[in-house]
């Protein structure tokens, strides 16, 4: 399947250059406020992999702002179904979270204004949280980049990786005659492999988002590449050794000083057990151009902090279910028939997530970031803040959560068909 799809794509056209995503223009320049307009609509020509987009394209435009800014997004719904925007990884007020849980979705023809302060630097993304699996798979997603005014500013690029049409067989791709290309990665709306010809030796920051609903990237280390960021901005310490596994919803920032020609490929990896046999999937063919600039790697402000202590769990989430039944559970319950756990504002708790099912699940929580304090009892080497963490089969994850944001926060698997089939619950943080 995998190599067939590859041959098929290579047969269609030679590798094309990696596209640069447009950035949404600031509609009303005002200090400290970034004001953008997004229109969700069906794409006029859906033959290029996606059927929906924002402002006429998928992925939608990148929203770029600085920590401390207020983001104002005017969403107009030109779809024929309701939709919302969820700000994956950002601590927004509950009414801005884009979940149709006690807040109505945006009806067709309507406009809704999302507005919230940006308190976290890092690489985030936006996507609907209504009819989520279908709408996201159809192409409704884009990046939110929050720059830290204190960070160095090398050239900065956003790469959004996705498997188009993962589970919408009705949305056929006419040129292939079938509706699934689920092993073929696309980046920034174009099929891989893509070519990238950066200036040799010049350090770049690559912000990679896995917007796929089911696909895992497993990226081996390459000379001149180190991971500097994760879900929540800079890591506590850089990582020079891969493989870097990004499950659905995950992000990674890389500092990349391209010197020699190379191919960045994803090793075969799947939700059904992690690493597997097969050929790597070539994503980006890198051909550095010109004289090699004698530039050193950047001094980022890594804080090298140790992780907080592991501890007994205050709250337990057990993940179960199977592909065979097509039903997925948290604590034996399927959303929306779930027990709502309540925390008081300011509570500090340890949440344990146990995966007792036969597949991986990227566990995601809204409204908060959390700190990973152990995986199978082993603490990470450095402090690790996340909002989406993959759990392998049989794994137990423990995270520390400071309940700082009142609201009814979805906690779910970011394999979107799993969430749709029940693997979602609600963690309530009570107000003052
Ligand atoms: Cu990125 Cu509840 O989702
Ligand atoms: Cu799952």
PDB file of N, CA and C in Angstrom, residues 293-392:
ATOM      1  N   UNK A 293      27.517  29.101   4.827  1.00  0.00           N
ATOM      2  CA  UNK A 293      27.665  30.212   5.775  1.00  0.00           C
ATOM      3  C   UNK A 293      28.270  29.679   7.069  1.00  0.00           C
ATOM      4  N   UNK A 294      29.280  30.367   7.606  1.00  0.00           N
ATOM      5  CA  UNK A 294      29.959  29.871   8.802  1.00  0.00           C
ATOM      6  C   UNK A 294      29.204  30.243  10.071  1.00  0.00           C
ATOM      7  N   UNK A 295      27.964  29.763  10.164  1.00  0.00           N
ATOM      8  CA  UNK A 295      27.112  30.217  11.269  1.00  0.00           C
ATOM      9  C   UNK A 295      27.052  29.152  12.354  1.00  0.00           C
ATOM     10  N   UNK A 296      27.239  29.507  13.606  1.00  0.00           N
ATOM     11  CA  UNK A 296      27.118  28.506  14.676  1.00  0.00           C
ATOM     12  C   UNK A 296      25.653  28.238  14.995  1.00  0.00           C
ATOM     13  N   UNK A 297      25.393  27.162  15.756  1.00  0.00           N
ATOM     14  CA  UNK A 297      24.041  26.923  16.232  1.00  0.00           C
ATOM     15  C   UNK A 297      23.703  28.040  17.234  1.00  0.00           C
ATOM     16  N   UNK A 298      22.395  28.219  17.470  1.00  0.00           N
ATOM     17  CA  UNK A 298      21.935  29.356  18.269  1.00  0.00           C
ATOM     18  C   UNK A 298      21.955  29.021  19.762  1.00  0.00           C
ATOM     19  N   UNK A 299      22.230  30.026  20.579  1.00  0.00           N
ATOM     20  CA  UNK A 299      22.126  29.863  22.035  1.00  0.00           C
ATOM     21  C   UNK A 299      20.687  30.178  22.447  1.00  0.00           C
ATOM     22  N   UNK A 300      19.871  29.148  22.632  1.00  0.00           N
ATOM     23  CA  UNK A 300      18.500  29.371  23.089  1.00  0.00           C
ATOM     24  C   UNK A 300      18.487  29.379  24.607  1.00  0.00           C
ATOM     25  N   UNK A 301      17.456  29.942  25.168  1.00  0.00           N
ATOM     26  CA  UNK A 301      17.386  30.044  26.635  1.00  0.00           C
ATOM     27  C   UNK A 301      16.782  28.779  27.249  1.00  0.00           C
ATOM     28  N   UNK A 302      17.477  27.643  27.045  1.00  0.00           N
ATOM     29  CA  UNK A 302      16.998  26.410  27.680  1.00  0.00           C
ATOM     30  C   UNK A 302      17.195  26.534  29.181  1.00  0.00           C
ATOM     31  N   UNK A 303      16.187  26.063  29.958  1.00  0.00           N
ATOM     32  CA  UNK A 303      16.394  26.249  31.404  1.00  0.00           C
ATOM     33  C   UNK A 303      16.877  24.980  32.100  1.00  0.00           C
ATOM     34  N   UNK A 304      16.999  23.864  31.362  1.00  0.00           N
ATOM     35  CA  UNK A 304      17.571  22.617  31.894  1.00  0.00           C
ATOM     36  C   UNK A 304      16.903  22.169  33.186  1.00  0.00           C
ATOM     37  N   UNK A 305      15.645  22.570  33.412  1.00  0.00           N
ATOM     38  CA  UNK A 305      14.999  22.260  34.684  1.00  0.00           C
ATOM     39  C   UNK A 305      14.744  20.759  34.842  1.00  0.00           C
ATOM     40  N   UNK A 306      14.845  20.309  36.084  1.00  0.00           N
ATOM     41  CA  UNK A 306      14.534  18.909  36.399  1.00  0.00           C
ATOM     42  C   UNK A 306      13.017  18.750  36.452  1.00  0.00           C
ATOM     43  N   UNK A 307      12.525  17.528  36.173  1.00  0.00           N
ATOM     44  CA  UNK A 307      11.078  17.332  36.252  1.00  0.00           C
ATOM     45  C   UNK A 307      10.588  17.421  37.692  1.00  0.00           C
ATOM     46  N   UNK A 308       9.333  17.802  37.869  1.00  0.00           N
ATOM     47  CA  UNK A 308       8.722  17.762  39.197  1.00  0.00           C
ATOM     48  C   UNK A 308       8.617  16.308  39.642  1.00  0.00           C
ATOM     49  N   UNK A 309       8.533  16.078  40.951  1.00  0.00           N
ATOM     50  CA  UNK A 309       8.503  14.688  41.413  1.00  0.00           C
ATOM     51  C   UNK A 309       7.264  13.933  40.932  1.00  0.00           C
ATOM     52  N   UNK A 310       7.482  12.668  40.637  1.00  0.00           N
ATOM     53  CA  UNK A 310       6.394  11.750  40.321  1.00  0.00           C
ATOM     54  C   UNK A 310       5.619  11.542  41.627  1.00  0.00           C
ATOM     55  N   UNK A 311       4.382  11.116  41.524  1.00  0.00           N
ATOM     56  CA  UNK A 311       3.651  10.910  42.773  1.00  0.00           C
ATOM     57  C   UNK A 311       2.418  10.091  42.522  1.00  0.00           C
ATOM     58  N   UNK A 312       1.743   9.693  43.598  1.00  0.00           N
ATOM     59  CA  UNK A 312       0.537   8.893  43.431  1.00  0.00           C
ATOM     60  C   UNK A 312      -0.557   9.704  42.731  1.00  0.00           C
ATOM     61  N   UNK A 313      -1.386   8.999  41.990  1.00  0.00           N
ATOM     62  CA  UNK A 313      -2.380   9.674  41.172  1.00  0.00           C
ATOM     63  C   UNK A 313      -3.584  10.112  41.990  1.00  0.00           C
ATOM     64  N   UNK A 314      -4.085  11.305  41.698  1.00  0.00           N
ATOM     65  CA  UNK A 314      -5.334  11.794  42.267  1.00  0.00           C
ATOM     66  C   UNK A 314      -6.512  11.420  41.376  1.00  0.00           C
ATOM     67  N   UNK A 315      -6.202  11.218  40.106  1.00  0.00           N
ATOM     68  CA  UNK A 315      -7.257  10.980  39.126  1.00  0.00           C
ATOM     69  C   UNK A 315      -6.718   9.987  38.112  1.00  0.00           C
ATOM     70  N   UNK A 316      -7.562   9.010  37.761  1.00  0.00           N
ATOM     71  CA  UNK A 316      -7.107   7.955  36.851  1.00  0.00           C
ATOM     72  C   UNK A 316      -7.977   7.932  35.607  1.00  0.00           C
ATOM     73  N   UNK A 317      -7.335   7.905  34.456  1.00  0.00           N
ATOM     74  CA  UNK A 317      -8.053   7.696  33.190  1.00  0.00           C
ATOM     75  C   UNK A 317      -7.535   6.399  32.567  1.00  0.00           C
ATOM     76  N   UNK A 318      -8.440   5.451  32.391  1.00  0.00           N
ATOM     77  CA  UNK A 318      -8.066   4.186  31.754  1.00  0.00           C
ATOM     78  C   UNK A 318      -8.616   4.192  30.325  1.00  0.00           C
ATOM     79  N   UNK A 319      -7.715   4.006  29.369  1.00  0.00           N
ATOM     80  CA  UNK A 319      -8.110   3.993  27.960  1.00  0.00           C
ATOM     81  C   UNK A 319      -8.325   2.556  27.516  1.00  0.00           C
ATOM     82  N   UNK A 320      -9.466   2.298  26.900  1.00  0.00           N
ATOM     83  CA  UNK A 320      -9.719   0.942  26.417  1.00  0.00           C
ATOM     84  C   UNK A 320     -10.583   0.994  25.175  1.00  0.00           C
ATOM     85  N   UNK A 321     -10.762  -0.169  24.580  1.00  0.00           N
ATOM     86  CA  UNK A 321     -11.551  -0.263  23.349  1.00  0.00           C
ATOM     87  C   UNK A 321     -10.770  -1.038  22.315  1.00  0.00           C
ATOM     88  N   UNK A 322     -11.340  -1.163  21.133  1.00  0.00           N
ATOM     89  CA  UNK A 322     -10.625  -1.890  20.086  1.00  0.00           C
ATOM     90  C   UNK A 322     -11.164  -1.505  18.722  1.00  0.00           C
ATOM     91  N   UNK A 323     -10.302  -1.689  17.714  1.00  0.00           N
ATOM     92  CA  UNK A 323     -10.723  -1.449  16.334  1.00  0.00           C
ATOM     93  C   UNK A 323     -11.873  -2.367  15.968  1.00  0.00           C
ATOM     94  N   UNK A 324     -11.826  -3.599  16.534  1.00  0.00           N
ATOM     95  CA  UNK A 324     -12.830  -4.582  16.160  1.00  0.00           C
ATOM     96  C   UNK A 324     -14.240  -4.108  16.519  1.00  0.00           C
ATOM     97  N   UNK A 325     -14.368  -3.553  17.746  1.00  0.00           N
ATOM     98  CA  UNK A 325     -15.693  -3.075  18.153  1.00  0.00           C
ATOM     99  C   UNK A 325     -15.940  -1.675  17.594  1.00  0.00           C
ATOM    100  N   UNK A 326     -14.844  -0.945  17.272  1.00  0.00           N
ATOM    101  CA  UNK A 326     -14.996   0.441  16.825  1.00  0.00           C
ATOM    102  C   UNK A 326     -15.483   1.333  17.951  1.00  0.00           C
ATOM    103  N   UNK A 327     -15.381   0.870  19.197  1.00  0.00           N
ATOM    104  CA  UNK A 327     -15.837   1.679  20.326  1.00  0.00           C
ATOM    105  C   UNK A 327     -14.655   1.906  21.258  1.00  0.00           C
ATOM    106  N   UNK A 328     -14.551   3.137  21.731  1.00  0.00           N
ATOM    107  CA  UNK A 328     -13.388   3.528  22.527  1.00  0.00           C
ATOM    108  C   UNK A 328     -13.860   4.186  23.807  1.00  0.00           C
ATOM    109  N   UNK A 329     -13.150   3.892  24.900  1.00  0.00           N
ATOM    110  CA  UNK A 329     -13.631   4.275  26.226  1.00  0.00           C
ATOM    111  C   UNK A 329     -12.561   4.978  27.047  1.00  0.00           C
ATOM    112  N   UNK A 330     -13.012   5.862  27.928  1.00  0.00           N
ATOM    113  CA  UNK A 330     -12.176   6.339  29.035  1.00  0.00           C
ATOM    114  C   UNK A 330     -12.921   5.951  30.303  1.00  0.00           C
ATOM    115  N   UNK A 331     -12.259   5.207  31.145  1.00  0.00           N
ATOM    116  CA  UNK A 331     -12.880   4.669  32.372  1.00  0.00           C
ATOM    117  C   UNK A 331     -14.186   3.932  32.059  1.00  0.00           C
ATOM    118  N   UNK A 332     -14.198   3.219  30.967  1.00  0.00           N
ATOM    119  CA  UNK A 332     -15.359   2.404  30.613  1.00  0.00           C
ATOM    120  C   UNK A 332     -16.549   3.210  30.114  1.00  0.00           C
ATOM    121  N   UNK A 333     -16.362   4.522  29.913  1.00  0.00           N
ATOM    122  CA  UNK A 333     -17.474   5.376  29.470  1.00  0.00           C
ATOM    123  C   UNK A 333     -17.168   5.956  28.097  1.00  0.00           C
ATOM    124  N   UNK A 334     -18.238   6.231  27.348  1.00  0.00           N
ATOM    125  CA  UNK A 334     -18.075   6.843  26.029  1.00  0.00           C
ATOM    126  C   UNK A 334     -18.750   8.208  26.036  1.00  0.00           C
ATOM    127  N   UNK A 335     -18.017   9.209  25.546  1.00  0.00           N
ATOM    128  CA  UNK A 335     -18.566  10.561  25.441  1.00  0.00           C
ATOM    129  C   UNK A 335     -19.819  10.526  24.569  1.00  0.00           C
ATOM    130  N   UNK A 336     -20.878  11.272  24.908  1.00  0.00           N
ATOM    131  CA  UNK A 336     -20.979  12.238  26.019  1.00  0.00           C
ATOM    132  C   UNK A 336     -21.518  11.655  27.333  1.00  0.00           C
ATOM    133  N   UNK A 337     -21.712  10.337  27.414  1.00  0.00           N
ATOM    134  CA  UNK A 337     -22.209   9.764  28.682  1.00  0.00           C
ATOM    135  C   UNK A 337     -21.021   9.534  29.616  1.00  0.00           C
ATOM    136  N   UNK A 338     -20.506  10.583  30.205  1.00  0.00           N
ATOM    137  CA  UNK A 338     -19.291  10.449  31.004  1.00  0.00           C
ATOM    138  C   UNK A 338     -19.465  11.047  32.391  1.00  0.00           C
ATOM    139  N   UNK A 339     -18.651  10.562  33.324  1.00  0.00           N
ATOM    140  CA  UNK A 339     -18.590  11.136  34.660  1.00  0.00           C
ATOM    141  C   UNK A 339     -17.672  12.349  34.591  1.00  0.00           C
ATOM    142  N   UNK A 340     -18.158  13.490  35.049  1.00  0.00           N
ATOM    143  CA  UNK A 340     -17.333  14.698  35.001  1.00  0.00           C
ATOM    144  C   UNK A 340     -16.562  14.821  36.312  1.00  0.00           C
ATOM    145  N   UNK A 341     -15.251  14.783  36.225  1.00  0.00           N
ATOM    146  CA  UNK A 341     -14.434  14.983  37.422  1.00  0.00           C
ATOM    147  C   UNK A 341     -14.267  16.472  37.651  1.00  0.00           C
ATOM    148  N   UNK A 342     -14.357  16.875  38.914  1.00  0.00           N
ATOM    149  CA  UNK A 342     -14.276  18.301  39.225  1.00  0.00           C
ATOM    150  C   UNK A 342     -13.016  18.626  40.008  1.00  0.00           C
ATOM    151  N   UNK A 343     -12.392  19.720  39.622  1.00  0.00           N
ATOM    152  CA  UNK A 343     -11.255  20.244  40.369  1.00  0.00           C
ATOM    153  C   UNK A 343     -11.590  21.665  40.775  1.00  0.00           C
ATOM    154  N   UNK A 344     -11.029  22.094  41.912  1.00  0.00           N
ATOM    155  CA  UNK A 344     -11.195  23.493  42.299  1.00  0.00           C
ATOM    156  C   UNK A 344     -10.096  24.294  41.626  1.00  0.00           C
ATOM    157  N   UNK A 345     -10.380  25.568  41.372  1.00  0.00           N
ATOM    158  CA  UNK A 345      -9.375  26.449  40.786  1.00  0.00           C
ATOM    159  C   UNK A 345      -8.159  26.446  41.721  1.00  0.00           C
ATOM    160  N   UNK A 346      -6.984  26.240  41.169  1.00  0.00           N
ATOM    161  CA  UNK A 346      -5.780  26.227  41.989  1.00  0.00           C
ATOM    162  C   UNK A 346      -5.371  24.844  42.454  1.00  0.00           C
ATOM    163  N   UNK A 347      -6.214  23.836  42.247  1.00  0.00           N
ATOM    164  CA  UNK A 347      -5.829  22.469  42.623  1.00  0.00           C
ATOM    165  C   UNK A 347      -4.592  22.038  41.845  1.00  0.00           C
ATOM    166  N   UNK A 348      -3.743  21.290  42.514  1.00  0.00           N
ATOM    167  CA  UNK A 348      -2.595  20.695  41.842  1.00  0.00           C
ATOM    168  C   UNK A 348      -2.747  19.198  41.990  1.00  0.00           C
ATOM    169  N   UNK A 349      -2.876  18.516  40.863  1.00  0.00           N
ATOM    170  CA  UNK A 349      -3.176  17.085  40.924  1.00  0.00           C
ATOM    171  C   UNK A 349      -2.242  16.295  40.014  1.00  0.00           C
ATOM    172  N   UNK A 350      -2.134  15.010  40.311  1.00  0.00           N
ATOM    173  CA  UNK A 350      -1.438  14.082  39.421  1.00  0.00           C
ATOM    174  C   UNK A 350      -2.508  13.241  38.731  1.00  0.00           C
ATOM    175  N   UNK A 351      -2.459  13.228  37.418  1.00  0.00           N
ATOM    176  CA  UNK A 351      -3.396  12.422  36.638  1.00  0.00           C
ATOM    177  C   UNK A 351      -2.616  11.259  36.043  1.00  0.00           C
ATOM    178  N   UNK A 352      -3.170  10.060  36.220  1.00  0.00           N
ATOM    179  CA  UNK A 352      -2.539   8.885  35.619  1.00  0.00           C
ATOM    180  C   UNK A 352      -3.399   8.439  34.451  1.00  0.00           C
ATOM    181  N   UNK A 353      -2.759   8.202  33.326  1.00  0.00           N
ATOM    182  CA  UNK A 353      -3.471   7.724  32.139  1.00  0.00           C
ATOM    183  C   UNK A 353      -2.877   6.367  31.784  1.00  0.00           C
ATOM    184  N   UNK A 354      -3.716   5.359  31.740  1.00  0.00           N
ATOM    185  CA  UNK A 354      -3.245   3.998  31.447  1.00  0.00           C
ATOM    186  C   UNK A 354      -3.868   3.517  30.158  1.00  0.00           C
ATOM    187  N   UNK A 355      -3.038   3.018  29.286  1.00  0.00           N
ATOM    188  CA  UNK A 355      -3.540   2.517  28.004  1.00  0.00           C
ATOM    189  C   UNK A 355      -3.673   1.001  28.040  1.00  0.00           C
ATOM    190  N   UNK A 356      -4.894   0.531  28.216  1.00  0.00           N
ATOM    191  CA  UNK A 356      -5.134  -0.913  28.257  1.00  0.00           C
ATOM    192  C   UNK A 356      -5.712  -1.420  26.938  1.00  0.00           C
ATOM    193  N   UNK A 357      -5.524  -0.678  25.866  1.00  0.00           N
ATOM    194  CA  UNK A 357      -6.102  -1.097  24.589  1.00  0.00           C
ATOM    195  C   UNK A 357      -4.996  -1.555  23.651  1.00  0.00           C
ATOM    196  N   UNK A 358      -5.352  -2.177  22.539  1.00  0.00           N
ATOM    197  CA  UNK A 358      -4.301  -2.681  21.630  1.00  0.00           C
ATOM    198  C   UNK A 358      -3.777  -1.665  20.608  1.00  0.00           C
ATOM    199  N   UNK A 359      -4.007  -0.371  20.819  1.00  0.00           N
ATOM    200  CA  UNK A 359      -3.409   0.624  19.907  1.00  0.00           C
ATOM    201  C   UNK A 359      -2.875   1.804  20.719  1.00  0.00           C
ATOM    202  N   UNK A 360      -2.065   2.633  20.043  1.00  0.00           N
ATOM    203  CA  UNK A 360      -1.583   3.877  20.664  1.00  0.00           C
ATOM    204  C   UNK A 360      -2.728   4.890  20.783  1.00  0.00           C
ATOM    205  N   UNK A 361      -2.567   5.825  21.732  1.00  0.00           N
ATOM    206  CA  UNK A 361      -3.512   6.944  21.820  1.00  0.00           C
ATOM    207  C   UNK A 361      -2.774   8.212  22.248  1.00  0.00           C
ATOM    208  N   UNK A 362      -2.804   9.263  21.442  1.00  0.00           N
ATOM    209  CA  UNK A 362      -2.258  10.540  21.889  1.00  0.00           C
ATOM    210  C   UNK A 362      -3.275  11.247  22.794  1.00  0.00           C
ATOM    211  N   UNK A 363      -2.946  11.338  24.077  1.00  0.00           N
ATOM    212  CA  UNK A 363      -3.852  11.913  25.076  1.00  0.00           C
ATOM    213  C   UNK A 363      -3.715  13.434  25.069  1.00  0.00           C
ATOM    214  N   UNK A 364      -4.837  14.121  24.916  1.00  0.00           N
ATOM    215  CA  UNK A 364      -4.825  15.589  24.805  1.00  0.00           C
ATOM    216  C   UNK A 364      -5.815  16.184  25.803  1.00  0.00           C
ATOM    217  N   UNK A 365      -5.402  17.273  26.448  1.00  0.00           N
ATOM    218  CA  UNK A 365      -6.284  17.980  27.377  1.00  0.00           C
ATOM    219  C   UNK A 365      -6.416  19.427  26.924  1.00  0.00           C
ATOM    220  N   UNK A 366      -7.638  19.945  26.991  1.00  0.00           N
ATOM    221  CA  UNK A 366      -7.885  21.341  26.621  1.00  0.00           C
ATOM    222  C   UNK A 366      -7.631  22.280  27.805  1.00  0.00           C
ATOM    223  N   UNK A 367      -7.375  23.537  27.466  1.00  0.00           N
ATOM    224  CA  UNK A 367      -7.389  24.598  28.480  1.00  0.00           C
ATOM    225  C   UNK A 367      -6.159  24.702  29.357  1.00  0.00           C
ATOM    226  N   UNK A 368      -5.323  23.667  29.369  1.00  0.00           N
ATOM    227  CA  UNK A 368      -4.155  23.631  30.237  1.00  0.00           C
ATOM    228  C   UNK A 368      -3.012  22.912  29.531  1.00  0.00           C
ATOM    229  N   UNK A 369      -1.809  23.247  29.933  1.00  0.00           N
ATOM    230  CA  UNK A 369      -0.693  22.349  29.617  1.00  0.00           C
ATOM    231  C   UNK A 369      -0.472  21.528  30.879  1.00  0.00           C
ATOM    232  N   UNK A 370       0.216  20.420  30.761  1.00  0.00           N
ATOM    233  CA  UNK A 370       0.540  19.631  31.950  1.00  0.00           C
ATOM    234  C   UNK A 370       1.996  19.208  31.872  1.00  0.00           C
ATOM    235  N   UNK A 371       2.519  18.770  33.004  1.00  0.00           N
ATOM    236  CA  UNK A 371       3.913  18.338  33.016  1.00  0.00           C
ATOM    237  C   UNK A 371       3.974  16.823  33.110  1.00  0.00           C
ATOM    238  N   UNK A 372       4.718  16.207  32.207  1.00  0.00           N
ATOM    239  CA  UNK A 372       4.898  14.755  32.269  1.00  0.00           C
ATOM    240  C   UNK A 372       5.873  14.459  33.407  1.00  0.00           C
ATOM    241  N   UNK A 373       5.421  13.683  34.400  1.00  0.00           N
ATOM    242  CA  UNK A 373       6.346  13.349  35.493  1.00  0.00           C
ATOM    243  C   UNK A 373       6.841  11.915  35.417  1.00  0.00           C
ATOM    244  N   UNK A 374       6.147  11.032  34.699  1.00  0.00           N
ATOM    245  CA  UNK A 374       6.725   9.712  34.445  1.00  0.00           C
ATOM    246  C   UNK A 374       5.974   9.001  33.342  1.00  0.00           C
ATOM    247  N   UNK A 375       6.707   8.128  32.669  1.00  0.00           N
ATOM    248  CA  UNK A 375       6.118   7.212  31.693  1.00  0.00           C
ATOM    249  C   UNK A 375       6.552   5.824  32.145  1.00  0.00           C
ATOM    250  N   UNK A 376       5.599   4.986  32.461  1.00  0.00           N
ATOM    251  CA  UNK A 376       5.882   3.673  33.060  1.00  0.00           C
ATOM    252  C   UNK A 376       6.805   3.814  34.270  1.00  0.00           C
ATOM    253  N   UNK A 377       6.577   4.836  35.070  1.00  0.00           N
ATOM    254  CA  UNK A 377       7.345   5.029  36.305  1.00  0.00           C
ATOM    255  C   UNK A 377       8.682   5.710  36.100  1.00  0.00           C
ATOM    256  N   UNK A 378       9.088   5.952  34.865  1.00  0.00           N
ATOM    257  CA  UNK A 378      10.404   6.552  34.608  1.00  0.00           C
ATOM    258  C   UNK A 378      10.231   8.043  34.317  1.00  0.00           C
ATOM    259  N   UNK A 379      10.859   8.892  35.150  1.00  0.00           N
ATOM    260  CA  UNK A 379      10.730  10.332  34.891  1.00  0.00           C
ATOM    261  C   UNK A 379      11.521  10.743  33.650  1.00  0.00           C
ATOM    262  N   UNK A 380      11.082  11.784  32.948  1.00  0.00           N
ATOM    263  CA  UNK A 380      11.859  12.270  31.799  1.00  0.00           C
ATOM    264  C   UNK A 380      13.141  12.926  32.306  1.00  0.00           C
ATOM    265  N   UNK A 381      14.155  13.049  31.459  1.00  0.00           N
ATOM    266  CA  UNK A 381      15.424  13.636  31.922  1.00  0.00           C
ATOM    267  C   UNK A 381      15.303  15.118  32.274  1.00  0.00           C
ATOM    268  N   UNK A 382      14.367  15.824  31.630  1.00  0.00           N
ATOM    269  CA  UNK A 382      14.178  17.249  31.902  1.00  0.00           C
ATOM    270  C   UNK A 382      12.695  17.525  32.032  1.00  0.00           C
ATOM    271  N   UNK A 383      12.405  18.686  32.571  1.00  0.00           N
ATOM    272  CA  UNK A 383      11.019  19.128  32.681  1.00  0.00           C
ATOM    273  C   UNK A 383      10.350  19.117  31.299  1.00  0.00           C
ATOM    274  N   UNK A 384       9.183  18.514  31.223  1.00  0.00           N
ATOM    275  CA  UNK A 384       8.541  18.318  29.922  1.00  0.00           C
ATOM    276  C   UNK A 384       7.091  18.767  29.985  1.00  0.00           C
ATOM    277  N   UNK A 385       6.811  19.931  29.378  1.00  0.00           N
ATOM    278  CA  UNK A 385       5.441  20.452  29.342  1.00  0.00           C
ATOM    279  C   UNK A 385       4.778  20.054  28.034  1.00  0.00           C
ATOM    280  N   UNK A 386       3.565  19.575  28.128  1.00  0.00           N
ATOM    281  CA  UNK A 386       2.882  19.055  26.936  1.00  0.00           C
ATOM    282  C   UNK A 386       1.403  19.373  27.020  1.00  0.00           C
ATOM    283  N   UNK A 387       0.749  19.237  25.868  1.00  0.00           N
ATOM    284  CA  UNK A 387      -0.712  19.191  25.887  1.00  0.00           C
ATOM    285  C   UNK A 387      -1.218  17.949  25.167  1.00  0.00           C
ATOM    286  N   UNK A 388      -0.323  17.236  24.486  1.00  0.00           N
ATOM    287  CA  UNK A 388      -0.687  16.033  23.752  1.00  0.00           C
ATOM    288  C   UNK A 388       0.460  15.039  23.929  1.00  0.00           C
ATOM    289  N   UNK A 389       0.183  13.887  24.512  1.00  0.00           N
ATOM    290  CA  UNK A 389       1.247  12.905  24.748  1.00  0.00           C
ATOM    291  C   UNK A 389       0.800  11.542  24.259  1.00  0.00           C
ATOM    292  N   UNK A 390       1.638  10.918  23.457  1.00  0.00           N
ATOM    293  CA  UNK A 390       1.285   9.606  22.940  1.00  0.00           C
ATOM    294  C   UNK A 390       1.498   8.525  23.999  1.00  0.00           C
ATOM    295  N   UNK A 391       0.516   7.639  24.108  1.00  0.00           N
ATOM    296  CA  UNK A 391       0.679   6.476  24.981  1.00  0.00           C
ATOM    297  C   UNK A 391       0.759   5.229  24.117  1.00  0.00           C
ATOM    298  N   UNK A 392       1.874   4.516  24.257  1.00  0.00           N
ATOM    299  CA  UNK A 392       2.011   3.240  23.560  1.00  0.00           C
ATOM    300  C   UNK A 392       1.142   2.189  24.235  1.00  0.00           C
TER     301      UNK A 392
END
